PDB file of N, CA and C in Angstrom:
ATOM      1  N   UNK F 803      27.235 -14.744  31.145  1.00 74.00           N
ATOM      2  CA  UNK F 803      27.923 -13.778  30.307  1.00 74.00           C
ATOM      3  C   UNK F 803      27.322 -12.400  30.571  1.00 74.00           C
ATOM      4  N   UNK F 804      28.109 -11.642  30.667  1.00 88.00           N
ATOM      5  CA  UNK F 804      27.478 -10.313  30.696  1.00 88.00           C
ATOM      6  C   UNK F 804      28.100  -9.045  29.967  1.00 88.00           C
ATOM      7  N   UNK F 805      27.527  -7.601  29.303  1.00 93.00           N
ATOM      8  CA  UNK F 805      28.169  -6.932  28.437  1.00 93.00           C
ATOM      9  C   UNK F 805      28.451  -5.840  29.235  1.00 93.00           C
ATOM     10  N   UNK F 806      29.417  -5.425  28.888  1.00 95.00           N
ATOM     11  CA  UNK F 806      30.053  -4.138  29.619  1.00 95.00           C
ATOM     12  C   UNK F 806      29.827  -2.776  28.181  1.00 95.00           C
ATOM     13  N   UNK F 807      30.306  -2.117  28.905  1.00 96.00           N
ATOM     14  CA  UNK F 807      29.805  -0.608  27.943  1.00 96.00           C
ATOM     15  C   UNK F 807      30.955  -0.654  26.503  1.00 96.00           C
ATOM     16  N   UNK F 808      32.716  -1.408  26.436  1.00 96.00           N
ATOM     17  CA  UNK F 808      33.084  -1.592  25.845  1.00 96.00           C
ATOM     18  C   UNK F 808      32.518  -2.297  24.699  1.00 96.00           C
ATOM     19  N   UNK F 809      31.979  -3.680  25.285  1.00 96.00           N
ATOM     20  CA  UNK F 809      31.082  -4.488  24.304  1.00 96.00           C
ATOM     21  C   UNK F 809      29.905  -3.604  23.503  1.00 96.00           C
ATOM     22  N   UNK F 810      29.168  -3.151  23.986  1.00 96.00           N
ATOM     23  CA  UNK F 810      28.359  -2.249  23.557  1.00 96.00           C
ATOM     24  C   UNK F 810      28.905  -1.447  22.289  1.00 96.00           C
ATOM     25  N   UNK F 811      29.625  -0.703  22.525  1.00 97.00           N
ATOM     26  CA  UNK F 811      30.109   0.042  21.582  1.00 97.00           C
ATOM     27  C   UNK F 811      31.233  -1.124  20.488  1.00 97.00           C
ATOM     28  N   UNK F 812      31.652  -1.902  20.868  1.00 96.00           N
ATOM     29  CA  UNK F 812      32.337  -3.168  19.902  1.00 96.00           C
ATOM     30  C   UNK F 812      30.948  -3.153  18.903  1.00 96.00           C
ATOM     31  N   UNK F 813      30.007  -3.885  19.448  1.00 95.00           N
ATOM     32  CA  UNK F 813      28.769  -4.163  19.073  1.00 95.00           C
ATOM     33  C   UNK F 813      28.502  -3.400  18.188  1.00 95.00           C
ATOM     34  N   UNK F 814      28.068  -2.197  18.607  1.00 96.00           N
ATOM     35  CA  UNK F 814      27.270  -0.919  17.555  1.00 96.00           C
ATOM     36  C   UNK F 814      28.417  -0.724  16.245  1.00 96.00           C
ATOM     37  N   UNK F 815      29.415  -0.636  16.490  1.00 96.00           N
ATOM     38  CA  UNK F 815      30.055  -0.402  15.402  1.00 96.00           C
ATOM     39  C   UNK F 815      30.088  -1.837  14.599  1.00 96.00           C
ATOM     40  N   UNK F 816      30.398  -3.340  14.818  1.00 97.00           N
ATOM     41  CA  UNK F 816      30.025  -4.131  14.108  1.00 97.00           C
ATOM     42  C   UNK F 816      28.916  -3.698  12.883  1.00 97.00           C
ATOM     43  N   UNK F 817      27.732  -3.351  13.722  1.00 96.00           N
ATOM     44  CA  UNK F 817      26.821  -3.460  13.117  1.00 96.00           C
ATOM     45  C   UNK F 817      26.259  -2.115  12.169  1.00 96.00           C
ATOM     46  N   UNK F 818      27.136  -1.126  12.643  1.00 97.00           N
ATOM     47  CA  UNK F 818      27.389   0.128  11.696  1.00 97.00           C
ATOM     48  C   UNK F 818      25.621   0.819  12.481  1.00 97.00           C
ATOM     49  N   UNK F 819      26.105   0.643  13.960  1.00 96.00           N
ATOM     50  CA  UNK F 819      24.948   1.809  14.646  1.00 96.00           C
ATOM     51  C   UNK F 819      25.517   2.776  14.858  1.00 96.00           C
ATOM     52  N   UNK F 820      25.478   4.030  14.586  1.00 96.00           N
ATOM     53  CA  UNK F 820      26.104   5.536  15.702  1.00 96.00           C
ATOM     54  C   UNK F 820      25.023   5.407  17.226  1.00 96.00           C
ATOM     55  N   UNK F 821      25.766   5.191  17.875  1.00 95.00           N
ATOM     56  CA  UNK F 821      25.034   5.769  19.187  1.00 95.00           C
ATOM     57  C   UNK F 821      26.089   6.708  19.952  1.00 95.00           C
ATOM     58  N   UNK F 822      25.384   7.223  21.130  1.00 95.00           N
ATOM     59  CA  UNK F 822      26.152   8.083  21.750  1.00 95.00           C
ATOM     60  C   UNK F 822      26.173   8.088  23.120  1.00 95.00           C
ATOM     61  N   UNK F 823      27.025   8.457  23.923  1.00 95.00           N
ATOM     62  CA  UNK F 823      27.559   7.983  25.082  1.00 95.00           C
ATOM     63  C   UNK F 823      26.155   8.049  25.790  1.00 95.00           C
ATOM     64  N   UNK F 824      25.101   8.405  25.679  1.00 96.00           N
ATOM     65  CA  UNK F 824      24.335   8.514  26.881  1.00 96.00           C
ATOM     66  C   UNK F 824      23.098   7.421  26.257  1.00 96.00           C
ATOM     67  N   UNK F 825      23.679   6.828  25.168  1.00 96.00           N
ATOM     68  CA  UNK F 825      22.824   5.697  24.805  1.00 96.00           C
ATOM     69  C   UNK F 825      23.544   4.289  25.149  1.00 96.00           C
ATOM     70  N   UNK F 826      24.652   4.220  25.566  1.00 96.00           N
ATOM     71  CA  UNK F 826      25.429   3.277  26.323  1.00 96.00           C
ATOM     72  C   UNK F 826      24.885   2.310  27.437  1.00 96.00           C
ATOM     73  N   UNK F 827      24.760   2.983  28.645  1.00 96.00           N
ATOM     74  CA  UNK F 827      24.355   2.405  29.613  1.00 96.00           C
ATOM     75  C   UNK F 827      22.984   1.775  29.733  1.00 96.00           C
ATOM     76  N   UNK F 828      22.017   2.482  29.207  1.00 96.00           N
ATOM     77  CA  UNK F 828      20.726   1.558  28.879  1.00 96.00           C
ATOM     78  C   UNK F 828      20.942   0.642  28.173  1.00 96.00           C
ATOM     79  N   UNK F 829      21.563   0.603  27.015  1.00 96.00           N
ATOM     80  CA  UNK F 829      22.213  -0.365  26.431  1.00 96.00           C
ATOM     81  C   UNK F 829      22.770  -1.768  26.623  1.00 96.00           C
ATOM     82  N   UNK F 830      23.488  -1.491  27.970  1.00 96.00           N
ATOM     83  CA  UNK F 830      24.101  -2.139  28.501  1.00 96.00           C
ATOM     84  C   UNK F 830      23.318  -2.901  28.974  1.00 96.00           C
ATOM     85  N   UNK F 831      22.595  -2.300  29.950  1.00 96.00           N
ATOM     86  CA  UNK F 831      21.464  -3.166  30.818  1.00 96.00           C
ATOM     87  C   UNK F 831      20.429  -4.017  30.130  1.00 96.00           C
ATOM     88  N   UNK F 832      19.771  -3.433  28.730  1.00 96.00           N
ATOM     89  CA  UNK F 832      19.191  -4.123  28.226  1.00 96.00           C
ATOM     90  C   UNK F 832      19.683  -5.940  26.720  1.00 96.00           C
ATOM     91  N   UNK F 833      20.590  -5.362  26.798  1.00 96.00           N
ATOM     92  CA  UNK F 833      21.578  -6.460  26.436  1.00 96.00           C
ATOM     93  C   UNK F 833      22.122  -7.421  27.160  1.00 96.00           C
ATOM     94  N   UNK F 834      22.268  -7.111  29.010  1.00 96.00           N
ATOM     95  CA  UNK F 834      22.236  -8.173  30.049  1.00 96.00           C
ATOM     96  C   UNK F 834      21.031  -8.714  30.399  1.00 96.00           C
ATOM     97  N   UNK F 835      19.950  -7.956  30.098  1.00 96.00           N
ATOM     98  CA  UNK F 835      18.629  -8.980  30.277  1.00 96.00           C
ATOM     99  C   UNK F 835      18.096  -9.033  29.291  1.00 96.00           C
ATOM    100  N   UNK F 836      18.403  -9.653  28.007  1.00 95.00           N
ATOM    101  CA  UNK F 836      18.434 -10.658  26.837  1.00 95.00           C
ATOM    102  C   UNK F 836      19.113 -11.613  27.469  1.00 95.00           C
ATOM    103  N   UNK F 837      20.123 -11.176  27.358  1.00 94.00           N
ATOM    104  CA  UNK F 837      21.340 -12.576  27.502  1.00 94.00           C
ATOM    105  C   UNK F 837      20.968 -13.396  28.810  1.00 94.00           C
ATOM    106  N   UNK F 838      20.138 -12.525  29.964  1.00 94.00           N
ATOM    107  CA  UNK F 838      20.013 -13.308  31.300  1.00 94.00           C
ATOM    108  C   UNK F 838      18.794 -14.247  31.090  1.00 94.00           C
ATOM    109  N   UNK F 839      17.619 -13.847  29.766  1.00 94.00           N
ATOM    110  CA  UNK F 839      16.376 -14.738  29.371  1.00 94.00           C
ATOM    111  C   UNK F 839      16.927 -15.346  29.014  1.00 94.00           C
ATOM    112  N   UNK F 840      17.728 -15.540  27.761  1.00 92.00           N
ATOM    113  CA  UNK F 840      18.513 -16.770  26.805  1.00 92.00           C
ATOM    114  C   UNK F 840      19.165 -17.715  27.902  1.00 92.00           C
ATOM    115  N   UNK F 841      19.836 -17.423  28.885  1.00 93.00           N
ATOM    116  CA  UNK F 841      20.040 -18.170  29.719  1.00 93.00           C
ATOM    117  C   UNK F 841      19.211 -19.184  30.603  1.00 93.00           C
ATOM    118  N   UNK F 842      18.343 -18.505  30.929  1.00 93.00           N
ATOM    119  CA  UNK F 842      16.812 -19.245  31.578  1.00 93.00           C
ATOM    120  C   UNK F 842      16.839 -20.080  30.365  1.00 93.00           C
ATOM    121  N   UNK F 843      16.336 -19.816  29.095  1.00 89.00           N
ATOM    122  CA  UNK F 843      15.864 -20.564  28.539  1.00 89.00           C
ATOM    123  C   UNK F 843      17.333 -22.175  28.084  1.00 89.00           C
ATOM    124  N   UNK F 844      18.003 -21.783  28.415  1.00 87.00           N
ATOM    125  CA  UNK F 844      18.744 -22.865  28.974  1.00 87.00           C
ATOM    126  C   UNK F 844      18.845 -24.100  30.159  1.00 87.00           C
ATOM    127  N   UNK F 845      18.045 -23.526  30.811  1.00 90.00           N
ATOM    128  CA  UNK F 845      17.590 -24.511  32.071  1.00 90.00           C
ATOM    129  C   UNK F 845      16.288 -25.117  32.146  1.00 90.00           C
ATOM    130  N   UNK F 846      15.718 -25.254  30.662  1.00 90.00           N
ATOM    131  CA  UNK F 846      14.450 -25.908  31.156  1.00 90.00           C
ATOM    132  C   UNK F 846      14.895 -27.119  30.415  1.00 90.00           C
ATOM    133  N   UNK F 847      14.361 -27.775  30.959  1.00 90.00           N
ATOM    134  CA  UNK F 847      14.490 -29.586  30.812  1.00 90.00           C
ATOM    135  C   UNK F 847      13.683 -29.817  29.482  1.00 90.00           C
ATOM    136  N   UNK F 848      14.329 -29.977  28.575  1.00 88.00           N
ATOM    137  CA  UNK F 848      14.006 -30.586  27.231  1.00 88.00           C
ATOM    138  C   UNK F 848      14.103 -32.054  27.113  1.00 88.00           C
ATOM    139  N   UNK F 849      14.681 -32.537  28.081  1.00 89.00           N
ATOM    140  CA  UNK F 849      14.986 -34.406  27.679  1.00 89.00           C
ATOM    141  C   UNK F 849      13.327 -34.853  27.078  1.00 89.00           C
ATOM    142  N   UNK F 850      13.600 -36.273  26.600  1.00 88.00           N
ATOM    143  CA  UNK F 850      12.252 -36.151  26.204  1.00 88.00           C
ATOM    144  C   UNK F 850      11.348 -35.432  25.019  1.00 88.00           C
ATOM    145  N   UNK F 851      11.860 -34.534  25.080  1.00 85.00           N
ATOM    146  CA  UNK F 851      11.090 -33.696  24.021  1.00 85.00           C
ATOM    147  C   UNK F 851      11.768 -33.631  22.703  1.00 85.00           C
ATOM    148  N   UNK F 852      11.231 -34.154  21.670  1.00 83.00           N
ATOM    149  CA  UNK F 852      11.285 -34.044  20.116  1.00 83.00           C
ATOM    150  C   UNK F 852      11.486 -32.808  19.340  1.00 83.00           C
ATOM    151  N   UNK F 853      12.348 -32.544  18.293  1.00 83.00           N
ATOM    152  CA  UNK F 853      12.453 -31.301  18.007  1.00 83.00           C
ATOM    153  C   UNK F 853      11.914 -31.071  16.621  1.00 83.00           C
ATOM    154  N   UNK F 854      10.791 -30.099  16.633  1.00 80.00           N
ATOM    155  CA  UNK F 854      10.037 -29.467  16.009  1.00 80.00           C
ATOM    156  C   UNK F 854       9.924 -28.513  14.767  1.00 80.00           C
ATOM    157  N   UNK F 855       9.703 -28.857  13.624  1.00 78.00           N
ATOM    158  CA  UNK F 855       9.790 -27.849  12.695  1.00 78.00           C
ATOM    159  C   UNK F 855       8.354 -26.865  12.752  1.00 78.00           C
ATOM    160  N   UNK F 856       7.423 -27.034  13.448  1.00 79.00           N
ATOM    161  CA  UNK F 856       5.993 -26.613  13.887  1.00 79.00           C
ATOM    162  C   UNK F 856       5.146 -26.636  15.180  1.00 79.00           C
ATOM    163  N   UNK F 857       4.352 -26.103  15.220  1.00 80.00           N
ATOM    164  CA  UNK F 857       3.541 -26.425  17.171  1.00 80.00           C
ATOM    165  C   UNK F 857       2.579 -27.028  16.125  1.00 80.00           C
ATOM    166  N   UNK F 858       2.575 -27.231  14.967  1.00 82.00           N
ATOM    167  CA  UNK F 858       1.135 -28.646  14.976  1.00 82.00           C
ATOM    168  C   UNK F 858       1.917 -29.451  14.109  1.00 82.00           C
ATOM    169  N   UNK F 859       1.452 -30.745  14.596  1.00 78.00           N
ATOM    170  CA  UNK F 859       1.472 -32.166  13.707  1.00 78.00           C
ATOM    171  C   UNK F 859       1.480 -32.364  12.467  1.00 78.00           C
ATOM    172  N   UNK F 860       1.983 -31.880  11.759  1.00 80.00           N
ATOM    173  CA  UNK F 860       1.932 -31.586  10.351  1.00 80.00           C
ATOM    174  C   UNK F 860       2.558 -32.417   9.396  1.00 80.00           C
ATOM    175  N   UNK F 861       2.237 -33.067   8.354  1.00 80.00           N
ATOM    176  CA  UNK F 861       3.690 -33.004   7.391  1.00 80.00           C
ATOM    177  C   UNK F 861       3.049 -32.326   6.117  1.00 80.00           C
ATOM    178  N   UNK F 862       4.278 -31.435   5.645  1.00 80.00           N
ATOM    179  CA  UNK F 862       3.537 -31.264   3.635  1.00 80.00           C
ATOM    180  C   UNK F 862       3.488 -32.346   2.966  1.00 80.00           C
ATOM    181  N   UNK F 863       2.195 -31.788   2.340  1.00 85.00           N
ATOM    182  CA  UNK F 863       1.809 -33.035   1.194  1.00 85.00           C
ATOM    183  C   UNK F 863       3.295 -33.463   0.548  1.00 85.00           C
ATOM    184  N   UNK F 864       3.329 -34.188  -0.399  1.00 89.00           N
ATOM    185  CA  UNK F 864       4.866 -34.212  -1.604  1.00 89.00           C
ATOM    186  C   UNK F 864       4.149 -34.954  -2.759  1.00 89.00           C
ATOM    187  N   UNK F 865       4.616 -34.415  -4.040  1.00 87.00           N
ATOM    188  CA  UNK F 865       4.346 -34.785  -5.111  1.00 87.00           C
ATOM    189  C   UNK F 865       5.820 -35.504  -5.418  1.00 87.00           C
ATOM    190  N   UNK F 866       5.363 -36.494  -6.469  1.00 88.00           N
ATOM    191  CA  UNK F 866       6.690 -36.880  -7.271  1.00 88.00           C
ATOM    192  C   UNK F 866       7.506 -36.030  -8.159  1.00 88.00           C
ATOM    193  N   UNK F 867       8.808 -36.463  -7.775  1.00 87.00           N
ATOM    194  CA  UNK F 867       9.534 -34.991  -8.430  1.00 87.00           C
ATOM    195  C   UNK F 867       9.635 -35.713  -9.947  1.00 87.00           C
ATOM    196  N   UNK F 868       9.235 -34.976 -11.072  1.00 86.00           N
ATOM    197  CA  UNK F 868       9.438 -35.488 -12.066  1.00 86.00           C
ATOM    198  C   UNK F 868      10.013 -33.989 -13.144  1.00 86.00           C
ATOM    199  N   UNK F 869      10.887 -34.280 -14.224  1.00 86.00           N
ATOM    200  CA  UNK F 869      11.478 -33.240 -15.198  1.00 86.00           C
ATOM    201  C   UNK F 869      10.573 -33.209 -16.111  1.00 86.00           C
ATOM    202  N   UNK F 870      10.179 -31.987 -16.309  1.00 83.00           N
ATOM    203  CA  UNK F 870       9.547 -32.016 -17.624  1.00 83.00           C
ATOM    204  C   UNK F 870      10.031 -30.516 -18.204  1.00 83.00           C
ATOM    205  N   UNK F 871       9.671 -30.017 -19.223  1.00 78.00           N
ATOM    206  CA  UNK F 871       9.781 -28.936 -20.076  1.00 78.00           C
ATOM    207  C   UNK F 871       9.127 -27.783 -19.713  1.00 78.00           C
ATOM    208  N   UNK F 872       7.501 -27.980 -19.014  1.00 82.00           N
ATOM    209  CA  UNK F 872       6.479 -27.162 -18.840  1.00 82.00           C
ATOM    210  C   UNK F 872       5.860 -26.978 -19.664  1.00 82.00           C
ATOM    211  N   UNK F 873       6.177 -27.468 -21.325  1.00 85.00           N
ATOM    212  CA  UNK F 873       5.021 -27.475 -22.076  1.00 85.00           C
ATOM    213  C   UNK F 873       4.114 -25.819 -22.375  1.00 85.00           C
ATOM    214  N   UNK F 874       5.060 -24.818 -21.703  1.00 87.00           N
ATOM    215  CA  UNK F 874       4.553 -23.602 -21.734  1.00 87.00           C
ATOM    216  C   UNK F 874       5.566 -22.572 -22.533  1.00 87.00           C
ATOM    217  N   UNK F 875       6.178 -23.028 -23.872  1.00 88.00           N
ATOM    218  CA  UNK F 875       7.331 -21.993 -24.621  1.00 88.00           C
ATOM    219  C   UNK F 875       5.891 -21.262 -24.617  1.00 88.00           C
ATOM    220  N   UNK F 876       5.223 -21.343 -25.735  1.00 88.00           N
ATOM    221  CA  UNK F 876       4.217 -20.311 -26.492  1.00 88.00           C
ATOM    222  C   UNK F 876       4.025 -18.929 -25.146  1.00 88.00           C
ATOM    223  N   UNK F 877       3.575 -19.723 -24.077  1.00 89.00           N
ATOM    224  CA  UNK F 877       3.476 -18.662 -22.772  1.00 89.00           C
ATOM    225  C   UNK F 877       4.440 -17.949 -22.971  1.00 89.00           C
ATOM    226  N   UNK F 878       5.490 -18.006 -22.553  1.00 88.00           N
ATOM    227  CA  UNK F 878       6.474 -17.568 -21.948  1.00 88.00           C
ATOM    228  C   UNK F 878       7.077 -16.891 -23.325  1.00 88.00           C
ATOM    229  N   UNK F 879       7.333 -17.510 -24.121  1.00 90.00           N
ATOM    230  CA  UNK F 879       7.239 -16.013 -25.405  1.00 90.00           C
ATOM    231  C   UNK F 879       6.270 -15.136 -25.532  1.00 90.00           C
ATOM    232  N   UNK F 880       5.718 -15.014 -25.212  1.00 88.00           N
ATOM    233  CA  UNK F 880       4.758 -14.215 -25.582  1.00 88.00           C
ATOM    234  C   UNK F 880       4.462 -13.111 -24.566  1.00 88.00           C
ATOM    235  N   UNK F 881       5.793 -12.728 -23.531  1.00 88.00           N
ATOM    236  CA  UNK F 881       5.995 -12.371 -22.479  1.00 88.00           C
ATOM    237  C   UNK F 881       7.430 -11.269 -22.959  1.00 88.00           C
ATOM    238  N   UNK F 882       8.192 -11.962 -24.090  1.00 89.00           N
ATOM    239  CA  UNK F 882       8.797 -11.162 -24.805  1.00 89.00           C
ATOM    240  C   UNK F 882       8.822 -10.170 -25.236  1.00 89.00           C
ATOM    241  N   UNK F 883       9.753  -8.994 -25.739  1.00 89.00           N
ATOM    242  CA  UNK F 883       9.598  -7.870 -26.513  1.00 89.00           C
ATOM    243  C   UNK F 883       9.765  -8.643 -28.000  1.00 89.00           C
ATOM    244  N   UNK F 884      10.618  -9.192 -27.708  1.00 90.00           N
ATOM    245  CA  UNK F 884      11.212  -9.959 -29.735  1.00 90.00           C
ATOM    246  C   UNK F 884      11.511 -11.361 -29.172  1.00 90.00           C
ATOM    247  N   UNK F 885      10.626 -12.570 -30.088  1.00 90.00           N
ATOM    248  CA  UNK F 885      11.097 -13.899 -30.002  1.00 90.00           C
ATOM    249  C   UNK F 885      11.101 -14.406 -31.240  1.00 90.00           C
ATOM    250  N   UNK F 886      12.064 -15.088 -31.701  1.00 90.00           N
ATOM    251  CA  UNK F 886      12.473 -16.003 -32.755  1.00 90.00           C
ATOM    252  C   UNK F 886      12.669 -16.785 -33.023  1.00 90.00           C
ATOM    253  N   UNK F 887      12.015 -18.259 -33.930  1.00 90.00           N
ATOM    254  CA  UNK F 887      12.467 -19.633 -33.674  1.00 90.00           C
ATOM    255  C   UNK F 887      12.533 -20.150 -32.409  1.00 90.00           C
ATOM    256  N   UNK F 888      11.276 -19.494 -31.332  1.00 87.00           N
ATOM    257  CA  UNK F 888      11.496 -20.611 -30.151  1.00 87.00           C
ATOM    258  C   UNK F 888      12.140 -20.101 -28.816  1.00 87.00           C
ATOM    259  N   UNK F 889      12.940 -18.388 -29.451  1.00 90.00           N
ATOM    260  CA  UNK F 889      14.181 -18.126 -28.089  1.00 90.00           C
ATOM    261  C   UNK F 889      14.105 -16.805 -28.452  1.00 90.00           C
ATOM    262  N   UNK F 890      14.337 -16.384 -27.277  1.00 89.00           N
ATOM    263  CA  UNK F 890      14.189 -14.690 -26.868  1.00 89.00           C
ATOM    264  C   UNK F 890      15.404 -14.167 -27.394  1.00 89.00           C
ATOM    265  N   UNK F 891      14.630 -13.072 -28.181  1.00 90.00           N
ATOM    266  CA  UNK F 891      16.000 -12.367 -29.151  1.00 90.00           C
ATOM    267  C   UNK F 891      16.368 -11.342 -28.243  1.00 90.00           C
ATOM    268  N   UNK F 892      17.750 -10.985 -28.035  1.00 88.00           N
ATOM    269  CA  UNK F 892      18.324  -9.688 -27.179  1.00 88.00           C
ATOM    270  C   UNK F 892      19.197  -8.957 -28.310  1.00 88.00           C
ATOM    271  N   UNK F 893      19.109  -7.829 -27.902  1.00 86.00           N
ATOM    272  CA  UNK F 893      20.816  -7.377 -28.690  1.00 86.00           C
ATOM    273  C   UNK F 893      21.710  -7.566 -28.522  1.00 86.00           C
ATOM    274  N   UNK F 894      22.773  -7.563 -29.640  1.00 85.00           N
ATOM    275  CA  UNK F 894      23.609  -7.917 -29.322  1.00 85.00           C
ATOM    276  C   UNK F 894      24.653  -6.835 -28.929  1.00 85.00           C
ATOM    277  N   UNK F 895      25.421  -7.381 -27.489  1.00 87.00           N
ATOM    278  CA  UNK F 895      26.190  -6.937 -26.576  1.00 87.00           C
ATOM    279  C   UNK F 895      27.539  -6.518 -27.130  1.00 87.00           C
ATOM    280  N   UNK F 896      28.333  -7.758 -27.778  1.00 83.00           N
ATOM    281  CA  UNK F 896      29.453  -7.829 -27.975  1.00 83.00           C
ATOM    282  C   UNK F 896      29.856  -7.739 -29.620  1.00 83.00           C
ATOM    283  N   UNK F 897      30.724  -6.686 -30.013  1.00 72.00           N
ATOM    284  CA  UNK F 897      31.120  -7.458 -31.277  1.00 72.00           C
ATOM    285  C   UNK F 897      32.453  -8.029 -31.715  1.00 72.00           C
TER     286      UNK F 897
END
């Protein structure tokens, strides 16, 4: 695949760049050698090889997922400007 100076400017405006004609052609060239690495990296032989969420051996710990409350109202009111009976008082919005 390769980008021509049309693409370029398709491109920049997608992406809401201003460039200007004499920022084009470098442009160009450097957008064909991206696309010519991404390509390489298409030809290396992966058979065999496992696909990776990490370069080390890892897994995360895991706890049991269990529901609870948090046992933390008092906290968390008290984080409030105004709480009442348990629940954060707001004004009221609507009448």
């Amino acid at each position: 695949m390769s980008v021509d100076a049309a693409t370029v400017r398709r491109i920049a405006t997608l992406a809401r760049i201003a460039i200007t004609d004499e920022e084009v052609p470098p442009l160009v060239g450097e957008l064909n050698q991206i696309l010519d690495w991404v390509e390489q990296l298409g030809e290396v032989d992966t058979d065999g090889v496992m696909p990776m969420t990490s370069v080390t051996d890892i897994t995360a710990p895991l706890r049991t997922d269990e529901v609870t409350d948090g046992n933390k109202e008092a906290e968390v009111l008290k984080n409030a400007p105004d709480a009442r009976e348990g629940h954060f008082t707001v004004p009221k919005v609507v009448e």
